[in-house]
CSV table of C-alpha atoms in Angstrom, one decimal:
chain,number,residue,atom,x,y,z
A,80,UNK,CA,-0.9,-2.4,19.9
A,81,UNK,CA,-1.5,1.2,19.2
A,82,UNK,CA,-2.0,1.5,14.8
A,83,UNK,CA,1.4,1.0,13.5
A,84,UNK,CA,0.1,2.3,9.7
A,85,UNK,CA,0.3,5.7,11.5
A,86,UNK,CA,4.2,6.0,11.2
A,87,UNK,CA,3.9,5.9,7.9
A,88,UNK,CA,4.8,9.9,6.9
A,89,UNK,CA,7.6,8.9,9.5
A,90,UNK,CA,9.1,5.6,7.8
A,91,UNK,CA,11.8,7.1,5.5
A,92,UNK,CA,12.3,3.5,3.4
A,93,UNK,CA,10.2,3.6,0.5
A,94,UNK,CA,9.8,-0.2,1.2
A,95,UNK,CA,9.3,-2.3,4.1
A,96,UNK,CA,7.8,-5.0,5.9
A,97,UNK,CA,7.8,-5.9,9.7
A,98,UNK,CA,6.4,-9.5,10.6
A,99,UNK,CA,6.2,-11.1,14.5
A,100,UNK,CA,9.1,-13.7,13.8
A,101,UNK,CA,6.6,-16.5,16.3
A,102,UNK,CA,3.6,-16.1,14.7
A,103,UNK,CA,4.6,-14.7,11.3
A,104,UNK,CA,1.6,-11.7,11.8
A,105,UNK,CA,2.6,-9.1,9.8
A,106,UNK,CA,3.0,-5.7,11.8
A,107,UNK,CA,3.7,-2.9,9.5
A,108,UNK,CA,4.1,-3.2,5.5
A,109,UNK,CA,4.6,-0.4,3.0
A,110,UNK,CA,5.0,-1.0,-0.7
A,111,UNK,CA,6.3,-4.6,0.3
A,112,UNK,CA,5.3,-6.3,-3.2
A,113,UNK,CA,7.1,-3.4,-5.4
A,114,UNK,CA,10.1,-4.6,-6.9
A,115,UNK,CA,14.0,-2.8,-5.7
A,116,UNK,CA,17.3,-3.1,-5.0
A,117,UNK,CA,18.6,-5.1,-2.5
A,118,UNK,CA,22.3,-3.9,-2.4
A,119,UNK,CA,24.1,-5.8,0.2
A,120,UNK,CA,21.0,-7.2,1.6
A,121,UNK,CA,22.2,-10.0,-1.1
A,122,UNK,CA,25.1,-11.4,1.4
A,123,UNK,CA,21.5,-12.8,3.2
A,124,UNK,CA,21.4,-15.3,0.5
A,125,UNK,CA,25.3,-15.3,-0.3
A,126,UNK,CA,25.7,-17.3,2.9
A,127,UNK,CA,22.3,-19.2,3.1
A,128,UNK,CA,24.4,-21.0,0.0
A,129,UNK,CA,28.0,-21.5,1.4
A,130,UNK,CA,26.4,-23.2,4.5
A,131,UNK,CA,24.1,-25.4,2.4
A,132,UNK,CA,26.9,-26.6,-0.2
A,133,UNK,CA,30.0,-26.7,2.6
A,134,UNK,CA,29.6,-29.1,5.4
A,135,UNK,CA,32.6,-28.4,7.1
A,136,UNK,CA,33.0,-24.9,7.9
A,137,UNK,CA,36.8,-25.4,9.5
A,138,UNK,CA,38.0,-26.4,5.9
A,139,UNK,CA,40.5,-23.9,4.4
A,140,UNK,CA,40.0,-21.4,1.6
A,141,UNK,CA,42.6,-19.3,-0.2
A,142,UNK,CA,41.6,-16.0,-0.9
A,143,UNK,CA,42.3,-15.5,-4.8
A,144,UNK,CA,44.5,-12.6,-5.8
A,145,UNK,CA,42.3,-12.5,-9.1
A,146,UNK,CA,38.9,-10.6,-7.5
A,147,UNK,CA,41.3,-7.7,-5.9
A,148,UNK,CA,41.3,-5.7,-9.0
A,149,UNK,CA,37.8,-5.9,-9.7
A,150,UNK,CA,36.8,-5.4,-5.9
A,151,UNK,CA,39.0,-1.8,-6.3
A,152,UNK,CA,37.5,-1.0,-9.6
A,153,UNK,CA,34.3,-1.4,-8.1
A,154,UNK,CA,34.6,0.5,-5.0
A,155,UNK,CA,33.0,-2.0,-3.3
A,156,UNK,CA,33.2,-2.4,0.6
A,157,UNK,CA,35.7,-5.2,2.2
A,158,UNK,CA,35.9,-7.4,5.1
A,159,UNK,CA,40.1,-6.9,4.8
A,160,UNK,CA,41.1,-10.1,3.3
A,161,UNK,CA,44.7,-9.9,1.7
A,162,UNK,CA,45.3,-12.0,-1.7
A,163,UNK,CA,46.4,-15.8,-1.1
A,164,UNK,CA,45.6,-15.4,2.1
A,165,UNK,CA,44.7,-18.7,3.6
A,166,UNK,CA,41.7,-19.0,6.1
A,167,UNK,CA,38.4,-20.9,7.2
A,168,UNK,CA,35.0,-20.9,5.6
A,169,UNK,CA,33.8,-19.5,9.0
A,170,UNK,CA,35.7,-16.5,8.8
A,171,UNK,CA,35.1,-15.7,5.4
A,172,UNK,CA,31.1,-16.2,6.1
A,173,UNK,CA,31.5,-13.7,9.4
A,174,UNK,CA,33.3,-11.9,6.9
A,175,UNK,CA,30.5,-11.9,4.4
A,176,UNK,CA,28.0,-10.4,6.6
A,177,UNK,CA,29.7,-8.3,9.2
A,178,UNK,CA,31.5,-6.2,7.7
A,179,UNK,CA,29.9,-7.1,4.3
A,180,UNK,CA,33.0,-7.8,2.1
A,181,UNK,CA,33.1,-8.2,-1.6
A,182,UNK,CA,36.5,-9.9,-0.6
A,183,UNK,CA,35.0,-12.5,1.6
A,184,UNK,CA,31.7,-12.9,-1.3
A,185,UNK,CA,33.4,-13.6,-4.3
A,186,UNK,CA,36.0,-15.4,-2.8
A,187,UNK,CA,33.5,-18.0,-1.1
A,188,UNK,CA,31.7,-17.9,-4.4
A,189,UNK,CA,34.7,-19.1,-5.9
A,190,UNK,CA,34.9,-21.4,-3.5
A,191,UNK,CA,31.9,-23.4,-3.6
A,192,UNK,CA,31.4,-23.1,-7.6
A,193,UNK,CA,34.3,-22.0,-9.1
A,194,UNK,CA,33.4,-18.7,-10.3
A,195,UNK,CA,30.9,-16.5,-9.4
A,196,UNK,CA,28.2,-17.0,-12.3
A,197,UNK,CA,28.1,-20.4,-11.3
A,198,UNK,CA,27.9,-19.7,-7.4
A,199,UNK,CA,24.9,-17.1,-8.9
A,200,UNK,CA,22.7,-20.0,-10.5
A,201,UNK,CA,22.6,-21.2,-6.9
A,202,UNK,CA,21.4,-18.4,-5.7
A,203,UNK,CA,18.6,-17.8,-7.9
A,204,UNK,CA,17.7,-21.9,-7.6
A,205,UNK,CA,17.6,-20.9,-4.1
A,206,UNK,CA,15.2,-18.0,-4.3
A,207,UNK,CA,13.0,-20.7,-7.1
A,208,UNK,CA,13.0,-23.5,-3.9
A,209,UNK,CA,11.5,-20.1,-1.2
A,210,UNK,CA,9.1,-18.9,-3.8
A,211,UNK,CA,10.8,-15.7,-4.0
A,212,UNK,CA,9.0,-14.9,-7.2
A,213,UNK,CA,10.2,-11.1,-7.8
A,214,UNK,CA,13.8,-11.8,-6.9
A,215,UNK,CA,16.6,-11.8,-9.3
A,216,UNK,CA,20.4,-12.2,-8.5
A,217,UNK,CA,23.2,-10.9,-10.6
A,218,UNK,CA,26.0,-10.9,-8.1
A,219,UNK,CA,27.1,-12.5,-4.9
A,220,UNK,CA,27.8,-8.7,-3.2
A,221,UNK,CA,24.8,-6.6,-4.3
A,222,UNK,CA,26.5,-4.4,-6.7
A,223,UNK,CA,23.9,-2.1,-9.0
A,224,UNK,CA,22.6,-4.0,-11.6
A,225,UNK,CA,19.4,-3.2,-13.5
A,226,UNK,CA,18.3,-6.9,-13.3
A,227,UNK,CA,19.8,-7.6,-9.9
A,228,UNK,CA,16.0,-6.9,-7.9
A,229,UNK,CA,14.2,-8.3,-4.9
A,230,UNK,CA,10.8,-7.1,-2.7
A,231,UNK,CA,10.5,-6.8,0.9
A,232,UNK,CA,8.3,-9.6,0.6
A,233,UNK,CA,10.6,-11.9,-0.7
A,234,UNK,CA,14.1,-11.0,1.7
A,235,UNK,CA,11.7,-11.5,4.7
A,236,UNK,CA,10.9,-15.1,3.5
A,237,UNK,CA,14.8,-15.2,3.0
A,238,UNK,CA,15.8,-13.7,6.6
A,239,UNK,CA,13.0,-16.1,8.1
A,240,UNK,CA,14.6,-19.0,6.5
A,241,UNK,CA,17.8,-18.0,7.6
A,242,UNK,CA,16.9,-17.4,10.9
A,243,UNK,CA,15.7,-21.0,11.1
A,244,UNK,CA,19.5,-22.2,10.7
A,245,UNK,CA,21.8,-21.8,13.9
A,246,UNK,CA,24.5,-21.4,12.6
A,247,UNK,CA,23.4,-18.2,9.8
A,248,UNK,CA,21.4,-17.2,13.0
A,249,UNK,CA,24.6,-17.0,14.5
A,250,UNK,CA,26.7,-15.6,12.2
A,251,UNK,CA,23.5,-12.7,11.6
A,252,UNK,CA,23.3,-12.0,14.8
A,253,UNK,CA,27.4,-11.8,16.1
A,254,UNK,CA,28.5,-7.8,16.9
A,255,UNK,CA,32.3,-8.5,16.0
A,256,UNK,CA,34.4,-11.5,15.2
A,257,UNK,CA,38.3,-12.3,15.3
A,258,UNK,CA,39.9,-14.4,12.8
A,259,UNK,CA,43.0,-16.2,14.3
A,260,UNK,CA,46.1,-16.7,12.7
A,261,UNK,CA,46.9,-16.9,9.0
A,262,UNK,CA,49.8,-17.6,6.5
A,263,UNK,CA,49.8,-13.6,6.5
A,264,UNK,CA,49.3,-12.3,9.6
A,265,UNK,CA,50.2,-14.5,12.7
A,266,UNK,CA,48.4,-11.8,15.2
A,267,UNK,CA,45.4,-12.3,13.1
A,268,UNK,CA,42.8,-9.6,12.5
A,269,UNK,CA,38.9,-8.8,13.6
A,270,UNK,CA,36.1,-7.2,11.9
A,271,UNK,CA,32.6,-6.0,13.4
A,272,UNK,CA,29.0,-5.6,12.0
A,273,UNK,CA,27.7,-2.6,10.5
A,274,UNK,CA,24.8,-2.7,12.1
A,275,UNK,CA,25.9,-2.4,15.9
A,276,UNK,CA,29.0,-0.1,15.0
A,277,UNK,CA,26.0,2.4,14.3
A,278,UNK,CA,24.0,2.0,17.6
A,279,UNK,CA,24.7,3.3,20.6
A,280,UNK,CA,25.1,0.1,23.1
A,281,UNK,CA,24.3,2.3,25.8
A,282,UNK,CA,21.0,3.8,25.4
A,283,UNK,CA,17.9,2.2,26.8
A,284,UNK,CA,15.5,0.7,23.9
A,285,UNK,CA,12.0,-1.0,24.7
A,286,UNK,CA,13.5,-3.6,22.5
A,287,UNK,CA,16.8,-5.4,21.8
A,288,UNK,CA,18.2,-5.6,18.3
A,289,UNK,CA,19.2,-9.6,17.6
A,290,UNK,CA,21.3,-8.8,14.2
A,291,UNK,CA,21.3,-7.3,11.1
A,292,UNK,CA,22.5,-7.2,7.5
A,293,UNK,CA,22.9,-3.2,6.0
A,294,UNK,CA,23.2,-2.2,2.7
A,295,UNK,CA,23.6,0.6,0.4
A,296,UNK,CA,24.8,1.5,-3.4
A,297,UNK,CA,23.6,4.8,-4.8
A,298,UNK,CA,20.9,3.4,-6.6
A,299,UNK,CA,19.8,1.3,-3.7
A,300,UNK,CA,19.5,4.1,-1.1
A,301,UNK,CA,20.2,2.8,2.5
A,302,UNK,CA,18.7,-1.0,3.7
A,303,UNK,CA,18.2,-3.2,6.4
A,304,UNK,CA,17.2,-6.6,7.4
A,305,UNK,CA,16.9,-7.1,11.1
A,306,UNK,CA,16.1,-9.1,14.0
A,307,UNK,CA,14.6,-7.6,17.1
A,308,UNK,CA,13.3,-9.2,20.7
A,309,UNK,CA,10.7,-7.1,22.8
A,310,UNK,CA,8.6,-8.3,25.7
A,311,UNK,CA,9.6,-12.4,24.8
A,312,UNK,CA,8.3,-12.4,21.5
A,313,UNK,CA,10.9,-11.6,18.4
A,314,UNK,CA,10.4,-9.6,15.1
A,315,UNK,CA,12.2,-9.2,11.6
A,316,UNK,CA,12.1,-6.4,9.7
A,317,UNK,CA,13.2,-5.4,5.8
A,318,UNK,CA,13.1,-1.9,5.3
A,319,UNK,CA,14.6,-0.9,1.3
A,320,UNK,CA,15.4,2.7,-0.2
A,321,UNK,CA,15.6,5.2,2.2
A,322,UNK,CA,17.4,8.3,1.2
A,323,UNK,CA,21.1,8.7,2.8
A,324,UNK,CA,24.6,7.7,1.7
A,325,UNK,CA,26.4,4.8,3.8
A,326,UNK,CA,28.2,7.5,5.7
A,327,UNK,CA,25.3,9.9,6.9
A,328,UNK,CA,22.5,10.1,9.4
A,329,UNK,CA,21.5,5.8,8.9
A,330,UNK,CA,17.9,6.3,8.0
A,331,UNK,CA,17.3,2.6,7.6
A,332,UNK,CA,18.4,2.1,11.5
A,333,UNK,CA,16.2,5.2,12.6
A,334,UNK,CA,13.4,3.6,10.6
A,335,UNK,CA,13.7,0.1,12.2
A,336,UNK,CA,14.4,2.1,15.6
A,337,UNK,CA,11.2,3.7,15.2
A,338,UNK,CA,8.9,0.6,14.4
A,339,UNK,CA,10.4,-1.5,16.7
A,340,UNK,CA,10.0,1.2,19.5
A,341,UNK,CA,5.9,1.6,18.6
A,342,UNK,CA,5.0,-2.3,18.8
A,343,UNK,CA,3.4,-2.6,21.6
């Protein structure tokens, strides 16, 4: 494998680490141990929590009119849920981390623990039980907070956990989904991920992109966590804070283009 370090005046993320998924060899790390903000890369561990405290992912959840105002007051991004409306844990998880709703967040925090400070203990117990000792969740959706902090150290040993449960392996790794009918909308609706809405299907890689979680507030800059497969073998990647907003050029995706392209 030609030296990897050498893309380094090239990697735009400030942070970032990639690891061989088989063999857990890390590839490529830059400022992995330094402390940032994860933005939506939260929703990683947002759903590593649903599937571990709901057994039954067909069981029905009402979508509370009460997080609507603070979702708009926010600005944050949706997955198109309407208030009251009534569907499965499974959707609202796809809907978590496709098209990475607040709606579909808060509403399975509410869910599981009642409220979201609650559902936000579990979290951080969560990151105690994968010794993800420079992480610290405020939220369930990755909305700026000054004590709301991870390292690309620590969301890789969240992704590789993640990765090692089919059904989040599923879920992280599905390019659109279709909910089917609810109590508001008998046609039903679909979302996709934000990830493969950005790549062009069409063009020839030397690698294949599995899934992937994006992310972005202003203070965050632009993130990814992703899952690649070149030559039999797979690889994860975090890349944190590279410069962009979440509708320009997507430096995180040119990033984990470019050192997924030079493994060799």
């Amino acid at each position: 494998m030609q030296n990897i370090n050498t893309l380094k005046k090239n990697i735009k993320s400030k942070e970032a680490l990639l690891i061989n998924l088989n063999t857990n060899q890390v590839l490529y790390a830059k400022e992995a141990e330094k402390r940032a903000y994860p933005a939506s890369l939260t929703k990683l561990m947002t759903v590593i929590v649903a599937l571990e405290n709901i057994p039954n992912l067909q069981n029905q959840v009402t979508v509370p009119d009460s997080i609507f105002d603070y979702i708009q007051q926010a600005n944050a991004s949706i997955a198109g849920f309407k208030p009251n409306e009534k569907v499965t844990v499974e959707d609202i998880l796809y809907g978590v981390m496709l098209p990475s709703g607040a709606d579909a967040s808060l509403a399975i925090a509410k869910y599981v623990a009642g409220d979201e400070k609650n559902f936000v203990h579990l979290m951080n117990e969560k990151a105690k039980e994968l010794d993800m000792d420079q992480t610290h969740f405020e939220n369930v959706e990755g909305l700026h907070h000054d004590n709301h902090y991870s390292t690309a150290h620590d969301l890789m040993k969240l992704l590789q956990y993640g990765m090692k449960n089919p059904t989040f392996k599923e879920i992280f790794s599905a390019k659109q989904y279709g909910v089917q009918k609810t109590n508001l909308r008998p046609q039903g609706f679909s979302f996709s991920s934000t990830l493969f809405n950005k790549i062009n299907p069409n063009k020839k890689r030397s690698f294949t992109f599995v899934g992937g979680k994006t992310g972005y507030t202003l203070e965050s800059g632009l993130s990814l966590a992703s899952v690649a497969n070149k030559k039999g073998k797979t690889y994860a990647l975090i890349t944190l804070n590279a410069k962009g907003a979440a509708s320009g050029e997507p430096m995180h995706i040119v990033d984990a283009i470019t050192l997924y392209s030079a493994i060799k």
